[in-house]
mmCIF file of C-alpha atoms in Angstrom:
data_model
loop_
_atom_site.group_PDB
_atom_site.id
_atom_site.type_symbol
_atom_site.label_atom_id
_atom_site.label_comp_id
_atom_site.label_asym_id
_atom_site.label_seq_id
_atom_site.Cartn_x
_atom_site.Cartn_y
_atom_site.Cartn_z
ATOM 1 C CA MET E 1 0.904 13.685 4.620
ATOM 2 C CA ILE E 2 1.010 10.345 6.358
ATOM 3 C CA LYS E 3 3.061 6.912 6.635
ATOM 4 C CA ILE E 4 1.904 4.263 3.837
ATOM 5 C CA PHE E 5 4.300 1.384 5.364
ATOM 6 C CA LYS E 6 6.145 -0.245 8.888
ATOM 7 C CA TYR E 7 9.295 -1.201 7.992
ATOM 8 C CA LEU E 8 10.484 -4.863 10.288
ATOM 9 C CA ASP E 9 14.212 -4.312 10.078
ATOM 10 C CA GLU E 10 14.039 -8.043 12.030
ATOM 11 C CA LEU E 11 12.467 -10.107 8.687
ATOM 12 C CA ASN E 12 13.328 -6.710 5.933
ATOM 13 C CA CYS E 13 9.962 -6.306 5.533
ATOM 14 C CA PHE E 14 6.936 -4.295 5.834
ATOM 15 C CA MET E 15 3.433 -3.656 7.042
ATOM 16 C CA VAL E 16 1.513 -1.201 6.569
ATOM 17 C CA ASP E 17 0.927 1.457 9.165
ATOM 18 C CA ASN E 18 -2.117 1.584 11.628
ATOM 19 C CA ASP E 19 -2.328 4.579 10.461
ATOM 20 C CA TYR E 20 -2.778 4.522 7.412
ATOM 21 C CA LYS E 21 -4.819 1.452 7.505
ATOM 22 C CA ARG E 22 -7.686 2.440 9.537
ATOM 23 C CA ILE E 23 -8.413 5.792 6.958
ATOM 24 C CA ALA E 24 -8.309 4.008 4.228
ATOM 25 C CA ASP E 25 -10.224 1.111 5.512
ATOM 26 C CA GLN E 26 -12.501 4.704 6.424
ATOM 27 C CA LEU E 27 -11.860 5.103 2.376
ATOM 28 C CA GLY E 28 -13.028 2.299 0.670
ATOM 29 C CA LEU E 29 -9.363 2.459 -0.213
ATOM 30 C CA THR E 30 -9.150 -1.482 0.281
ATOM 31 C CA GLU E 31 -9.202 -3.761 -1.742
ATOM 32 C CA TRP E 32 -7.511 -7.225 -0.931
ATOM 33 C CA ASN E 33 -5.094 -5.458 1.285
ATOM 34 C CA GLU E 34 -4.571 -1.467 1.073
ATOM 35 C CA VAL E 35 -1.662 -1.053 -1.239
ATOM 36 C CA VAL E 36 -3.151 -2.205 -4.033
ATOM 37 C CA TRP E 37 -4.172 0.882 -5.754
ATOM 38 C CA ILE E 38 -0.139 2.180 -5.192
ATOM 39 C CA GLY E 39 0.966 -0.722 -6.301
ATOM 40 C CA ARG E 40 -0.937 0.144 -9.589
ATOM 41 C CA PHE E 41 0.780 4.287 -9.724
ATOM 42 C CA PHE E 42 4.509 1.943 -9.512
ATOM 43 C CA ILE E 43 4.075 0.105 -12.197
ATOM 44 C CA LEU E 44 3.455 2.083 -14.645
ATOM 45 C CA ASP E 45 0.815 3.124 -13.724
ATOM 46 C CA ASN E 46 -1.994 -0.207 -15.256
ATOM 47 C CA ASP E 47 -3.156 -2.745 -13.141
ATOM 48 C CA TYR E 48 -0.299 -5.522 -13.005
ATOM 49 C CA GLY E 49 0.440 -3.306 -10.257
ATOM 50 C CA GLU E 50 -1.443 -4.406 -7.642
ATOM 51 C CA HIS E 51 -0.085 -7.571 -7.828
ATOM 52 C CA TRP E 52 3.134 -5.674 -6.578
ATOM 53 C CA PHE E 53 3.443 -7.539 -3.644
ATOM 54 C CA ASP E 54 2.414 -11.367 -4.595
ATOM 55 C CA ASN E 55 5.645 -12.885 -3.078
ATOM 56 C CA TRP E 56 4.475 -15.612 -0.897
ATOM 57 C CA PRO E 57 7.470 -17.275 -1.804
ATOM 58 C CA GLU E 58 9.195 -14.749 -0.157
ATOM 59 C CA ARG E 59 7.285 -15.050 2.982
ATOM 60 C CA GLU E 60 6.785 -18.042 3.448
ATOM 61 C CA LEU E 61 11.144 -17.925 4.222
ATOM 62 C CA ILE E 62 10.169 -15.634 6.790
ATOM 63 C CA GLU E 63 6.956 -17.041 8.586
ATOM 64 C CA ASP E 64 8.171 -19.073 11.408
ATOM 65 C CA LYS E 65 10.634 -16.306 12.672
ATOM 66 C CA ALA E 66 7.094 -13.405 11.648
ATOM 67 C CA LYS E 67 5.174 -15.415 14.350
ATOM 68 C CA ILE E 68 7.753 -16.014 16.983
ATOM 69 C CA MET E 69 7.793 -12.256 17.339
ATOM 70 C CA GLY E 70 3.677 -11.975 16.767
ATOM 71 C CA TYR E 71 3.368 -10.564 13.028
ATOM 72 C CA ASP E 72 1.232 -12.748 10.493
ATOM 73 C CA SER E 73 2.856 -13.511 7.192
ATOM 74 C CA THR E 74 -0.351 -12.441 5.533
ATOM 75 C CA GLU E 75 -0.398 -8.924 6.924
ATOM 76 C CA LEU E 76 3.953 -8.756 5.451
ATOM 77 C CA PHE E 77 5.777 -7.215 2.371
ATOM 78 C CA VAL E 78 8.741 -8.496 1.228
ATOM 79 C CA ILE E 79 9.998 -6.963 -1.851
ATOM 80 C CA ASP E 80 10.322 -9.441 -4.478
ATOM 81 C CA HIS E 81 13.644 -8.109 -7.365
ATOM 82 C CA GLU E 82 12.410 -9.200 -10.391
ATOM 83 C CA ARG E 83 8.473 -7.762 -10.019
ATOM 84 C CA PHE E 84 10.650 -3.827 -10.282
ATOM 85 C CA LYS E 85 11.826 -5.241 -13.365
ATOM 86 C CA ASP E 86 10.551 -5.752 -16.982
ATOM 87 C CA ASN E 87 13.158 -6.791 -18.743
ATOM 88 C CA ARG E 88 12.460 -5.000 -22.227
ATOM 89 C CA ASP E 89 15.884 -2.723 -22.005
ATOM 90 C CA GLY E 90 17.499 -3.830 -18.930
ATOM 91 C CA PRO E 91 17.543 -4.173 -16.315
ATOM 92 C CA CYS E 92 20.024 -1.404 -15.185
ATOM 93 C CA HIS E 93 20.812 -2.821 -12.064
ATOM 94 C CA SER E 94 21.212 -5.755 -10.163
ATOM 95 C CA PRO E 95 18.883 -7.563 -8.208
ATOM 96 C CA ASP E 96 19.867 -6.555 -4.700
ATOM 97 C CA GLU E 97 20.353 -2.573 -6.082
ATOM 98 C CA ARG E 98 16.945 -2.867 -6.510
ATOM 99 C CA VAL E 99 15.840 -4.464 -3.779
ATOM 100 C CA ARG E 100 17.610 -2.074 -1.872
ATOM 101 C CA PHE E 101 16.168 0.842 -3.811
ATOM 102 C CA TRP E 102 12.704 0.101 -3.368
ATOM 103 C CA THR E 103 13.767 -0.319 0.543
ATOM 104 C CA ASP E 104 14.188 3.250 0.829
ATOM 105 C CA VAL E 105 11.731 4.622 -1.760
ATOM 106 C CA LEU E 106 9.148 2.661 0.520
ATOM 107 C CA LYS E 107 10.515 2.904 3.620
ATOM 108 C CA SER E 108 10.636 7.077 2.920
ATOM 109 C CA LEU E 109 6.916 6.987 1.815
ATOM 110 C CA HIS E 110 4.131 9.266 2.642
ATOM 111 C CA LEU E 111 0.495 10.414 0.712
ATOM 112 C CA SER E 112 -1.132 13.479 1.206
ATOM 113 C CA TYR E 113 -3.999 13.514 2.221
ATOM 114 C CA GLU E 114 -5.435 15.679 -1.082
ATOM 115 C CA THR E 115 -3.953 12.328 -2.949
ATOM 116 C CA LEU E 116 -5.887 9.920 -0.628
ATOM 117 C CA PHE E 117 -9.731 11.579 -0.522
ATOM 118 C CA ALA E 118 -9.692 12.515 -4.270
ATOM 119 C CA GLU E 119 -8.370 8.391 -5.337
ATOM 120 C CA ALA E 120 -11.322 8.220 -2.424
ATOM 121 C CA ARG E 121 -13.023 9.942 -4.247
ATOM 122 C CA LYS E 122 -12.996 8.247 -7.842
ATOM 123 C CA GLN E 123 -13.158 4.905 -6.521
ATOM 124 C CA ASN E 124 -16.094 5.776 -5.023
ATOM 125 C CA ARG E 125 -17.505 6.703 -8.130
ATOM 126 C CA GLU E 126 -16.755 4.266 -10.097
ATOM 127 C CA ARG E 127 -18.917 2.515 -7.274
ATOM 128 C CA GLU E 128 -21.763 4.170 -7.314
ATOM 129 C CA LYS E 129 -21.514 3.099 -11.233
ATOM 130 C CA LEU E 130 -21.447 -0.013 -10.650
ATOM 131 C CA LYS E 131 -24.791 -0.661 -8.155
ATOM 132 C CA ILE E 132 -24.621 -3.826 -7.355
ATOM 133 C CA ASP E 133 -22.520 -4.756 -3.761
ATOM 134 C CA SER E 134 -19.588 -2.293 -4.664
ATOM 135 C CA GLY E 135 -18.894 -0.738 -1.570
ATOM 136 C CA TYR E 136 -20.355 2.596 -2.870
ATOM 137 C CA ILE E 137 -19.759 4.861 0.608
ATOM 138 C CA PRO E 138 -22.759 6.930 0.239
ATOM 139 C CA ASN E 139 -21.541 9.058 2.946
ATOM 140 C CA LEU E 140 -17.554 9.096 2.087
ATOM 141 C CA GLU E 141 -17.846 12.961 1.864
ATOM 142 C CA GLU E 142 -18.165 12.886 5.847
ATOM 143 C CA ARG E 143 -16.008 10.109 6.390
ATOM 144 C CA ILE E 144 -13.281 12.509 3.983
ATOM 145 C CA ALA E 145 -14.276 15.017 6.495
ATOM 146 C CA GLN E 146 -14.018 13.737 10.457
ATOM 147 C CA ILE E 147 -10.472 12.651 8.696
ATOM 148 C CA ALA E 148 -9.276 16.496 7.759
ATOM 149 C CA GLU E 149 -10.602 17.767 10.522
ATOM 150 C CA THR E 150 -8.551 14.669 12.686
ATOM 151 C CA ALA E 151 -5.712 15.404 10.472
ATOM 152 C CA SER E 152 -4.858 18.833 11.145
ATOM 153 C CA TYR E 153 -5.508 18.242 14.897
ATOM 154 C CA ASP E 154 -3.192 16.188 14.647
ATOM 155 C CA ASN E 155 -0.753 18.319 13.468
ATOM 156 C CA LEU E 156 -0.411 21.041 15.681
ATOM 157 C CA LYS E 157 -0.208 19.029 18.621
#
């Protein structure tokens, strides 16, 4: 299992965990960020989910403090309570309750390597069909084997 986010308590936001970021890049899971594909699952498994962290106004509120602390605000993910409700039959919880819940979920979010590998293979097949500058990775299976070997070694330590 690999941790997806690092929580920054002093800014009340998240960054993508460095280990996950490196692996996502190697596997071709990075679109405009490394968690776009995960957002699609969280937001009812559709493309709207890729926008789960489109929260520029919230980032602007912490930008100065983030800069002082050495963080690039474009790499920070702030939970916007409005993105986690759809108003079809609710909301059932207050904005504060939604933020608290999703903060807990993302703090604890780990995914298996098998899930990452399956998603990478799926995306790679789709890219291969597109042909033209699609980001297809011809040696994906070699990359997966290397990551799996490293992950097994790290678990033995």
